[in-house]
């Protein structure tokens, strides 16, 4: 499985969103992007992480960061997630997991002591030129956004 490292080009994507539109990484060039990969919308850990990003969005955006969530969920489920939890950033659907795989965020992982294949909870900070600034794998749902904010010098 490929893991991205700082300086690597961020794999481009063009994926359907929770609003039915398409979002391309190219559209975000010139801005810093926090792309976070999560296993499944509306599960407890993923909800906690999404709400933490929502609650930090204003300060992240004030520092020049756009936030995008990515999961294999279908756009309709992402729309329900957005509405249920008042999420205010785009959620993209990678149903075939090709983009998640390109980022090294899909593959074997440990879950309750078993090896399974699935989405590896990960966060990528992408610079204005489309290069990886940070690639964080196997992050925790709880407390991750606060740690990321500290790592980015926002707190």
mmCIF file of C-alpha atoms in Angstrom:
data_model
loop_
_atom_site.group_PDB
_atom_site.id
_atom_site.type_symbol
_atom_site.label_atom_id
_atom_site.label_comp_id
_atom_site.label_asym_id
_atom_site.label_seq_id
_atom_site.Cartn_x
_atom_site.Cartn_y
_atom_site.Cartn_z
ATOM 1 C CA UNK A 1 0.000 0.000 0.000
ATOM 2 C CA UNK A 2 1.314 3.445 -0.955
ATOM 3 C CA UNK A 3 1.650 6.080 1.730
ATOM 4 C CA UNK A 4 2.006 9.725 0.798
ATOM 5 C CA UNK A 5 4.729 11.909 2.306
ATOM 6 C CA UNK A 6 5.339 15.663 2.477
ATOM 7 C CA UNK A 7 6.301 17.028 -0.930
ATOM 8 C CA UNK A 8 4.430 14.349 -2.891
ATOM 9 C CA UNK A 9 1.862 15.609 -5.403
ATOM 10 C CA UNK A 10 -1.643 15.152 -4.011
ATOM 11 C CA UNK A 11 -3.567 12.744 -6.255
ATOM 12 C CA UNK A 12 -6.166 14.753 -8.129
ATOM 13 C CA UNK A 13 -9.814 13.812 -7.965
ATOM 14 C CA UNK A 14 -13.178 14.849 -9.288
ATOM 15 C CA UNK A 15 -15.929 13.305 -7.166
ATOM 16 C CA UNK A 16 -19.657 13.748 -6.490
ATOM 17 C CA UNK A 17 -20.549 15.685 -3.349
ATOM 18 C CA UNK A 18 -23.282 15.637 -0.763
ATOM 19 C CA UNK A 19 -25.086 18.380 -2.758
ATOM 20 C CA UNK A 20 -25.053 16.451 -6.045
ATOM 21 C CA UNK A 21 -22.348 18.640 -7.569
ATOM 22 C CA UNK A 22 -18.822 17.546 -8.470
ATOM 23 C CA UNK A 23 -15.767 18.753 -6.579
ATOM 24 C CA UNK A 24 -12.308 18.615 -8.110
ATOM 25 C CA UNK A 25 -9.074 19.125 -6.199
ATOM 26 C CA UNK A 26 -7.928 21.322 -9.107
ATOM 27 C CA UNK A 27 -10.752 23.759 -8.261
ATOM 28 C CA UNK A 28 -9.114 24.327 -4.877
ATOM 29 C CA UNK A 29 -5.636 25.191 -6.237
ATOM 30 C CA UNK A 30 -4.334 28.373 -4.652
ATOM 31 C CA UNK A 31 -5.888 27.422 -1.317
ATOM 32 C CA UNK A 32 -4.707 25.078 1.407
ATOM 33 C CA UNK A 33 -6.902 22.007 1.787
ATOM 34 C CA UNK A 34 -7.498 19.660 4.702
ATOM 35 C CA UNK A 35 -8.769 16.429 3.142
ATOM 36 C CA UNK A 36 -9.871 13.939 5.741
ATOM 37 C CA UNK A 37 -10.812 10.328 5.046
ATOM 38 C CA UNK A 38 -13.335 8.606 7.293
ATOM 39 C CA UNK A 39 -14.898 5.129 7.142
ATOM 40 C CA UNK A 40 -18.662 5.752 7.295
ATOM 41 C CA UNK A 41 -21.042 8.674 7.657
ATOM 42 C CA UNK A 42 -23.289 8.795 10.727
ATOM 43 C CA UNK A 43 -21.278 6.365 12.836
ATOM 44 C CA UNK A 44 -20.257 7.647 16.286
ATOM 45 C CA UNK A 45 -16.540 8.221 15.609
ATOM 46 C CA UNK A 46 -17.066 9.740 12.175
ATOM 47 C CA UNK A 47 -19.803 12.006 13.515
ATOM 48 C CA UNK A 48 -17.527 13.219 16.333
ATOM 49 C CA UNK A 49 -14.716 13.951 13.879
ATOM 50 C CA UNK A 50 -17.022 15.726 11.393
ATOM 51 C CA UNK A 51 -18.552 17.873 14.137
ATOM 52 C CA UNK A 52 -15.068 18.782 15.406
ATOM 53 C CA UNK A 53 -14.133 19.950 11.885
ATOM 54 C CA UNK A 54 -17.456 21.847 11.654
ATOM 55 C CA UNK A 55 -16.805 23.559 14.980
ATOM 56 C CA UNK A 56 -13.257 24.533 13.899
ATOM 57 C CA UNK A 57 -14.163 25.508 10.339
ATOM 58 C CA UNK A 58 -14.283 29.279 10.845
ATOM 59 C CA UNK A 59 -10.794 29.430 12.332
ATOM 60 C CA UNK A 60 -9.405 26.982 9.754
ATOM 61 C CA UNK A 61 -10.884 29.065 6.933
ATOM 62 C CA UNK A 62 -9.592 32.286 8.530
ATOM 63 C CA UNK A 63 -6.127 30.716 8.309
ATOM 64 C CA UNK A 64 -6.641 29.856 4.640
ATOM 65 C CA UNK A 65 -7.703 26.192 4.891
ATOM 66 C CA UNK A 66 -10.621 24.549 3.113
ATOM 67 C CA UNK A 67 -11.959 21.316 4.640
ATOM 68 C CA UNK A 68 -13.226 18.386 2.561
ATOM 69 C CA UNK A 69 -14.370 15.023 3.930
ATOM 70 C CA UNK A 70 -14.076 11.860 1.807
ATOM 71 C CA UNK A 71 -15.665 8.450 2.331
ATOM 72 C CA UNK A 72 -17.061 5.595 0.237
ATOM 73 C CA UNK A 73 -20.633 6.593 1.186
ATOM 74 C CA UNK A 74 -23.093 7.444 -1.585
ATOM 75 C CA UNK A 75 -23.967 11.160 -2.056
ATOM 76 C CA UNK A 76 -27.502 10.643 -0.684
ATOM 77 C CA UNK A 77 -26.130 9.286 2.602
ATOM 78 C CA UNK A 78 -23.629 12.170 2.741
ATOM 79 C CA UNK A 79 -26.499 14.651 2.264
ATOM 80 C CA UNK A 80 -28.364 13.083 5.186
ATOM 81 C CA UNK A 81 -25.168 13.266 7.294
ATOM 82 C CA UNK A 82 -24.655 16.941 6.370
ATOM 83 C CA UNK A 83 -28.245 17.849 7.210
ATOM 84 C CA UNK A 84 -28.444 15.804 10.409
ATOM 85 C CA UNK A 85 -25.251 17.275 11.871
ATOM 86 C CA UNK A 86 -25.329 20.752 10.243
ATOM 87 C CA UNK A 87 -22.021 20.155 8.466
ATOM 88 C CA UNK A 88 -20.853 23.220 6.557
ATOM 89 C CA UNK A 89 -18.050 21.847 4.379
ATOM 90 C CA UNK A 90 -18.179 19.545 1.351
ATOM 91 C CA UNK A 91 -18.321 15.770 1.676
ATOM 92 C CA UNK A 92 -17.234 13.794 -1.377
ATOM 93 C CA UNK A 93 -18.198 10.249 -2.329
ATOM 94 C CA UNK A 94 -15.471 7.838 -3.431
ATOM 95 C CA UNK A 95 -17.714 4.807 -3.916
ATOM 96 C CA UNK A 96 -15.110 2.754 -5.798
ATOM 97 C CA UNK A 97 -12.397 3.774 -3.287
ATOM 98 C CA UNK A 98 -9.942 4.669 -6.077
ATOM 99 C CA UNK A 99 -9.084 8.064 -4.579
ATOM 100 C CA UNK A 100 -8.872 6.688 -1.048
ATOM 101 C CA UNK A 101 -6.501 4.008 -2.371
ATOM 102 C CA UNK A 102 -4.372 6.602 -4.209
ATOM 103 C CA UNK A 103 -3.976 8.491 -0.916
ATOM 104 C CA UNK A 104 -3.092 5.295 0.968
ATOM 105 C CA UNK A 105 -6.278 5.643 3.011
ATOM 106 C CA UNK A 106 -7.841 2.331 2.010
ATOM 107 C CA UNK A 107 -6.348 -1.049 2.746
ATOM 108 C CA UNK A 108 -5.547 -3.406 5.589
ATOM 109 C CA UNK A 109 -5.971 -2.082 9.112
ATOM 110 C CA UNK A 110 -6.410 -3.403 12.614
ATOM 111 C CA UNK A 111 -9.941 -3.272 14.011
ATOM 112 C CA UNK A 112 -10.600 -4.740 17.437
ATOM 113 C CA UNK A 113 -7.564 -7.001 17.112
ATOM 114 C CA UNK A 114 -8.473 -8.315 13.664
ATOM 115 C CA UNK A 115 -6.938 -7.445 10.313
ATOM 116 C CA UNK A 116 -9.639 -6.082 8.012
ATOM 117 C CA UNK A 117 -9.715 -4.134 4.758
ATOM 118 C CA UNK A 118 -11.352 -0.724 4.887
ATOM 119 C CA UNK A 119 -10.927 3.017 5.076
ATOM 120 C CA UNK A 120 -7.941 4.061 7.180
ATOM 121 C CA UNK A 121 -8.938 7.213 9.070
ATOM 122 C CA UNK A 122 -6.434 9.726 7.683
ATOM 123 C CA UNK A 123 -5.929 13.456 7.189
ATOM 124 C CA UNK A 124 -3.979 15.183 4.453
ATOM 125 C CA UNK A 125 -2.945 18.818 4.427
ATOM 126 C CA UNK A 126 -2.438 19.918 0.825
ATOM 127 C CA UNK A 127 -0.651 23.166 0.019
ATOM 128 C CA UNK A 128 -1.700 25.835 -2.484
ATOM 129 C CA UNK A 129 0.311 24.127 -5.243
ATOM 130 C CA UNK A 130 -1.337 20.720 -4.759
ATOM 131 C CA UNK A 131 1.517 19.105 -2.836
ATOM 132 C CA UNK A 132 1.165 17.099 0.366
ATOM 133 C CA UNK A 133 2.217 19.156 3.381
ATOM 134 C CA UNK A 134 1.158 16.579 5.992
ATOM 135 C CA UNK A 135 -0.046 12.981 5.624
ATOM 136 C CA UNK A 136 -1.447 11.640 8.889
ATOM 137 C CA UNK A 137 -2.563 7.995 8.947
ATOM 138 C CA UNK A 138 -4.510 6.005 11.570
ATOM 139 C CA UNK A 139 -5.664 9.155 13.344
ATOM 140 C CA UNK A 140 -8.124 9.006 16.215
ATOM 141 C CA UNK A 141 -11.639 10.340 15.679
ATOM 142 C CA UNK A 142 -11.691 12.075 19.049
ATOM 143 C CA UNK A 143 -9.144 14.821 19.645
ATOM 144 C CA UNK A 144 -7.672 14.693 16.146
ATOM 145 C CA UNK A 145 -8.909 18.112 15.003
ATOM 146 C CA UNK A 146 -7.493 19.779 18.140
ATOM 147 C CA UNK A 147 -4.130 18.083 17.532
ATOM 148 C CA UNK A 148 -4.187 19.084 13.853
ATOM 149 C CA UNK A 149 -4.903 22.707 14.828
ATOM 150 C CA UNK A 150 -1.878 22.647 17.170
ATOM 151 C CA UNK A 151 0.308 21.044 14.470
ATOM 152 C CA UNK A 152 -0.735 23.784 12.025
ATOM 153 C CA UNK A 153 0.086 26.469 14.600
ATOM 154 C CA UNK A 154 -3.525 27.634 14.910
ATOM 155 C CA UNK A 155 -3.739 27.165 18.702
#
